[in-house]
């Protein structure tokens, strides 16, 4: 995992755009029809982008991480968890259309009802919120740790 800190340090700036695009339009690329989520998501995506970019901006206040261009292990774990959950969300998110709910990729692949597919969406969304909060907390923990270990002359 020697390069993973550097990978997270770079990918944290690319991931929000790529993963929001995946959640909104990835289903269309893999064969599921796009519904209102794609249209409404374009208006809500700036809010989601802002929320996803807060932890990377906070990491810049971690002097040790910024100087080594690597992130701390706790932040890496929270980031990988969030990114994985957003990939899963793109697979299980159920969309709405004019003629009722449009199935997710999971319902298209397995043949289950769109209503049954919604059962998977709620825990995944909750896990995404928890993972984002964990990423935010780990970014703040890194800032605090950098301040504690900083030499007195550098303060």
PDB file of C-alpha atoms in Angstrom:
ATOM      1  CA  UNK A   1       0.000   0.000   0.000  1.00  0.00           C
ATOM      2  CA  UNK A   2       2.964   2.267  -0.419  1.00  0.00           C
ATOM      3  CA  UNK A   3       1.520   4.037  -3.474  1.00  0.00           C
ATOM      4  CA  UNK A   4      -2.089   4.064  -2.297  1.00  0.00           C
ATOM      5  CA  UNK A   5      -1.636   7.270  -0.299  1.00  0.00           C
ATOM      6  CA  UNK A   6      -0.344   9.021  -3.390  1.00  0.00           C
ATOM      7  CA  UNK A   7      -3.146   7.535  -5.498  1.00  0.00           C
ATOM      8  CA  UNK A   8      -5.781   8.815  -3.061  1.00  0.00           C
ATOM      9  CA  UNK A   9      -4.063  12.219  -2.915  1.00  0.00           C
ATOM     10  CA  UNK A  10      -4.448  12.580  -6.696  1.00  0.00           C
ATOM     11  CA  UNK A  11      -7.714  10.681  -7.288  1.00  0.00           C
ATOM     12  CA  UNK A  12      -9.598  12.605  -4.588  1.00  0.00           C
ATOM     13  CA  UNK A  13      -9.767  15.527  -7.031  1.00  0.00           C
ATOM     14  CA  UNK A  14     -11.022  13.417  -9.952  1.00  0.00           C
ATOM     15  CA  UNK A  15     -13.341  11.014  -8.099  1.00  0.00           C
ATOM     16  CA  UNK A  16     -16.231  13.376  -7.282  1.00  0.00           C
ATOM     17  CA  UNK A  17     -16.841  14.308 -10.913  1.00  0.00           C
ATOM     18  CA  UNK A  18     -16.354  10.774 -12.236  1.00  0.00           C
ATOM     19  CA  UNK A  19     -18.496   9.116  -9.573  1.00  0.00           C
ATOM     20  CA  UNK A  20     -21.367  11.596  -9.786  1.00  0.00           C
ATOM     21  CA  UNK A  21     -21.308  11.096 -13.553  1.00  0.00           C
ATOM     22  CA  UNK A  22     -21.388   7.342 -12.945  1.00  0.00           C
ATOM     23  CA  UNK A  23     -24.339   7.564 -10.559  1.00  0.00           C
ATOM     24  CA  UNK A  24     -26.312   9.787 -12.942  1.00  0.00           C
ATOM     25  CA  UNK A  25     -25.396   8.406 -16.367  1.00  0.00           C
ATOM     26  CA  UNK A  26     -23.539   5.113 -15.834  1.00  0.00           C
ATOM     27  CA  UNK A  27     -26.777   3.181 -15.891  1.00  0.00           C
ATOM     28  CA  UNK A  28     -27.448   4.453 -19.397  1.00  0.00           C
ATOM     29  CA  UNK A  29     -24.026   3.319 -20.565  1.00  0.00           C
ATOM     30  CA  UNK A  30     -24.724  -0.222 -19.371  1.00  0.00           C
ATOM     31  CA  UNK A  31     -28.206  -0.591 -20.800  1.00  0.00           C
ATOM     32  CA  UNK A  32     -30.664   0.681 -18.207  1.00  0.00           C
ATOM     33  CA  UNK A  33     -32.993   3.472 -19.348  1.00  0.00           C
ATOM     34  CA  UNK A  34     -32.453   6.951 -17.979  1.00  0.00           C
ATOM     35  CA  UNK A  35     -35.389   8.633 -16.249  1.00  0.00           C
ATOM     36  CA  UNK A  36     -35.891  11.812 -14.312  1.00  0.00           C
ATOM     37  CA  UNK A  37     -32.854  11.144 -12.125  1.00  0.00           C
ATOM     38  CA  UNK A  38     -30.559  12.195 -14.954  1.00  0.00           C
ATOM     39  CA  UNK A  39     -32.414  15.476 -15.471  1.00  0.00           C
ATOM     40  CA  UNK A  40     -32.919  16.360 -11.806  1.00  0.00           C
ATOM     41  CA  UNK A  41     -29.432  15.129 -10.953  1.00  0.00           C
ATOM     42  CA  UNK A  42     -27.908  17.794 -13.181  1.00  0.00           C
ATOM     43  CA  UNK A  43     -29.374  20.448 -10.883  1.00  0.00           C
ATOM     44  CA  UNK A  44     -28.454  18.629  -7.651  1.00  0.00           C
ATOM     45  CA  UNK A  45     -24.978  17.542  -8.712  1.00  0.00           C
ATOM     46  CA  UNK A  46     -23.300  20.870  -7.799  1.00  0.00           C
ATOM     47  CA  UNK A  47     -24.441  20.379  -4.193  1.00  0.00           C
ATOM     48  CA  UNK A  48     -23.124  16.814  -4.214  1.00  0.00           C
ATOM     49  CA  UNK A  49     -19.848  17.974  -5.785  1.00  0.00           C
ATOM     50  CA  UNK A  50     -19.444  20.589  -3.083  1.00  0.00           C
ATOM     51  CA  UNK A  51     -20.019  17.978  -0.379  1.00  0.00           C
ATOM     52  CA  UNK A  52     -17.547  15.556  -1.984  1.00  0.00           C
ATOM     53  CA  UNK A  53     -14.864  18.239  -2.379  1.00  0.00           C
ATOM     54  CA  UNK A  54     -14.898  19.422   1.254  1.00  0.00           C
ATOM     55  CA  UNK A  55     -12.655  16.569   2.574  1.00  0.00           C
ATOM     56  CA  UNK A  56     -10.011  16.980  -0.181  1.00  0.00           C
ATOM     57  CA  UNK A  57      -9.831  20.705   0.529  1.00  0.00           C
ATOM     58  CA  UNK A  58      -9.401  19.944   4.224  1.00  0.00           C
ATOM     59  CA  UNK A  59      -6.571  17.523   3.434  1.00  0.00           C
ATOM     60  CA  UNK A  60      -4.666  20.486   2.009  1.00  0.00           C
ATOM     61  CA  UNK A  61      -4.540  21.913   5.554  1.00  0.00           C
ATOM     62  CA  UNK A  62      -2.697  18.759   6.690  1.00  0.00           C
ATOM     63  CA  UNK A  63       0.899  19.952   6.241  1.00  0.00           C
ATOM     64  CA  UNK A  64       2.440  16.490   6.418  1.00  0.00           C
ATOM     65  CA  UNK A  65       0.047  15.068   3.829  1.00  0.00           C
ATOM     66  CA  UNK A  66       0.462  18.045   1.513  1.00  0.00           C
ATOM     67  CA  UNK A  67       4.263  18.038   1.724  1.00  0.00           C
ATOM     68  CA  UNK A  68       4.558  14.293   1.087  1.00  0.00           C
ATOM     69  CA  UNK A  69       1.688  14.302  -1.470  1.00  0.00           C
ATOM     70  CA  UNK A  70       0.226  11.322   0.397  1.00  0.00           C
ATOM     71  CA  UNK A  71      -2.820  10.946   2.574  1.00  0.00           C
ATOM     72  CA  UNK A  72      -3.100   9.261   5.952  1.00  0.00           C
ATOM     73  CA  UNK A  73      -4.275   5.654   6.216  1.00  0.00           C
ATOM     74  CA  UNK A  74      -7.592   6.439   7.931  1.00  0.00           C
ATOM     75  CA  UNK A  75      -8.457   8.922   5.210  1.00  0.00           C
ATOM     76  CA  UNK A  76      -7.502   6.366   2.557  1.00  0.00           C
ATOM     77  CA  UNK A  77      -9.846   3.762   4.033  1.00  0.00           C
ATOM     78  CA  UNK A  78     -12.711   6.266   4.266  1.00  0.00           C
ATOM     79  CA  UNK A  79     -12.079   7.418   0.687  1.00  0.00           C
ATOM     80  CA  UNK A  80     -12.007   3.902  -0.759  1.00  0.00           C
ATOM     81  CA  UNK A  81     -15.181   3.083   1.157  1.00  0.00           C
ATOM     82  CA  UNK A  82     -16.981   6.162  -0.143  1.00  0.00           C
ATOM     83  CA  UNK A  83     -15.868   5.552  -3.704  1.00  0.00           C
ATOM     84  CA  UNK A  84     -16.918   1.900  -3.569  1.00  0.00           C
ATOM     85  CA  UNK A  85     -20.309   2.814  -2.145  1.00  0.00           C
ATOM     86  CA  UNK A  86     -20.861   5.371  -4.917  1.00  0.00           C
ATOM     87  CA  UNK A  87     -20.037   2.731  -7.542  1.00  0.00           C
ATOM     88  CA  UNK A  88     -22.563   0.387  -5.921  1.00  0.00           C
ATOM     89  CA  UNK A  89     -25.076   3.247  -5.760  1.00  0.00           C
ATOM     90  CA  UNK A  90     -24.792   3.655  -9.521  1.00  0.00           C
ATOM     91  CA  UNK A  91     -25.755  -0.009  -9.857  1.00  0.00           C
ATOM     92  CA  UNK A  92     -28.684  -0.073  -7.410  1.00  0.00           C
ATOM     93  CA  UNK A  93     -30.216   3.399  -7.787  1.00  0.00           C
ATOM     94  CA  UNK A  94     -33.797   3.209  -8.999  1.00  0.00           C
ATOM     95  CA  UNK A  95     -34.958   5.969 -11.283  1.00  0.00           C
ATOM     96  CA  UNK A  96     -38.393   7.403 -11.875  1.00  0.00           C
ATOM     97  CA  UNK A  97     -39.964   7.889 -15.235  1.00  0.00           C
ATOM     98  CA  UNK A  98     -43.237   9.273 -16.557  1.00  0.00           C
ATOM     99  CA  UNK A  99     -44.726   5.777 -16.651  1.00  0.00           C
ATOM    100  CA  UNK A 100     -43.589   4.792 -13.158  1.00  0.00           C
ATOM    101  CA  UNK A 101     -40.286   3.657 -11.700  1.00  0.00           C
ATOM    102  CA  UNK A 102     -37.507   2.701 -14.058  1.00  0.00           C
ATOM    103  CA  UNK A 103     -35.408  -0.168 -12.804  1.00  0.00           C
ATOM    104  CA  UNK A 104     -31.799   0.040 -11.768  1.00  0.00           C
ATOM    105  CA  UNK A 105     -28.942  -1.852 -13.341  1.00  0.00           C
ATOM    106  CA  UNK A 106     -29.408  -4.469 -10.632  1.00  0.00           C
ATOM    107  CA  UNK A 107     -33.072  -4.957 -11.514  1.00  0.00           C
ATOM    108  CA  UNK A 108     -32.260  -5.034 -15.215  1.00  0.00           C
ATOM    109  CA  UNK A 109     -29.563  -7.677 -14.707  1.00  0.00           C
ATOM    110  CA  UNK A 110     -31.514  -9.866 -12.281  1.00  0.00           C
ATOM    111  CA  UNK A 111     -35.077  -9.332 -13.529  1.00  0.00           C
ATOM    112  CA  UNK A 112     -36.430  -8.286 -10.131  1.00  0.00           C
ATOM    113  CA  UNK A 113     -39.146  -5.672  -9.752  1.00  0.00           C
ATOM    114  CA  UNK A 114     -38.132  -1.993  -9.479  1.00  0.00           C
ATOM    115  CA  UNK A 115     -39.916  -1.778  -6.119  1.00  0.00           C
ATOM    116  CA  UNK A 116     -37.821  -4.630  -4.792  1.00  0.00           C
ATOM    117  CA  UNK A 117     -34.721  -2.881  -6.089  1.00  0.00           C
ATOM    118  CA  UNK A 118     -35.509   0.140  -3.926  1.00  0.00           C
ATOM    119  CA  UNK A 119     -34.842  -2.014  -0.864  1.00  0.00           C
ATOM    120  CA  UNK A 120     -31.147  -2.015  -1.786  1.00  0.00           C
ATOM    121  CA  UNK A 121     -30.992   1.734  -2.401  1.00  0.00           C
ATOM    122  CA  UNK A 122     -31.789   2.979   1.113  1.00  0.00           C
ATOM    123  CA  UNK A 123     -28.929   1.160   2.915  1.00  0.00           C
ATOM    124  CA  UNK A 124     -26.485   2.133   0.168  1.00  0.00           C
ATOM    125  CA  UNK A 125     -27.467   5.798   0.440  1.00  0.00           C
ATOM    126  CA  UNK A 126     -27.149   5.663   4.219  1.00  0.00           C
ATOM    127  CA  UNK A 127     -23.732   4.037   3.896  1.00  0.00           C
ATOM    128  CA  UNK A 128     -22.680   6.767   1.446  1.00  0.00           C
ATOM    129  CA  UNK A 129     -23.592   9.470   3.970  1.00  0.00           C
ATOM    130  CA  UNK A 130     -21.723   7.633   6.743  1.00  0.00           C
ATOM    131  CA  UNK A 131     -18.665   7.132   4.502  1.00  0.00           C
ATOM    132  CA  UNK A 132     -18.645  10.822   3.543  1.00  0.00           C
ATOM    133  CA  UNK A 133     -18.880  11.785   7.218  1.00  0.00           C
ATOM    134  CA  UNK A 134     -16.033   9.372   8.024  1.00  0.00           C
ATOM    135  CA  UNK A 135     -13.920  10.869   5.255  1.00  0.00           C
ATOM    136  CA  UNK A 136     -14.588  14.342   6.650  1.00  0.00           C
ATOM    137  CA  UNK A 137     -13.713  13.236  10.198  1.00  0.00           C
ATOM    138  CA  UNK A 138     -10.507  11.548   9.038  1.00  0.00           C
ATOM    139  CA  UNK A 139      -9.469  14.699   7.163  1.00  0.00           C
ATOM    140  CA  UNK A 140      -9.948  16.732  10.353  1.00  0.00           C
ATOM    141  CA  UNK A 141      -8.071  14.093  12.383  1.00  0.00           C
ATOM    142  CA  UNK A 142      -5.173  14.450   9.949  1.00  0.00           C
ATOM    143  CA  UNK A 143      -5.151  18.232  10.404  1.00  0.00           C
ATOM    144  CA  UNK A 144      -5.139  17.866  14.193  1.00  0.00           C
ATOM    145  CA  UNK A 145      -2.339  15.286  14.061  1.00  0.00           C
ATOM    146  CA  UNK A 146      -0.264  17.542  11.813  1.00  0.00           C
ATOM    147  CA  UNK A 147      -0.708  20.447  14.213  1.00  0.00           C
ATOM    148  CA  UNK A 148       0.372  18.342  17.204  1.00  0.00           C
ATOM    149  CA  UNK A 149       3.550  17.063  15.572  1.00  0.00           C
ATOM    150  CA  UNK A 150       4.543  20.377  13.964  1.00  0.00           C
ATOM    151  CA  UNK A 151       7.670  21.942  15.410  1.00  0.00           C
ATOM    152  CA  UNK A 152       7.126  24.990  17.631  1.00  0.00           C
ATOM    153  CA  UNK A 153       9.155  27.240  15.320  1.00  0.00           C
ATOM    154  CA  UNK A 154       6.912  26.355  12.340  1.00  0.00           C
ATOM    155  CA  UNK A 155       3.753  27.470  14.158  1.00  0.00           C
TER     156      UNK A 155
END
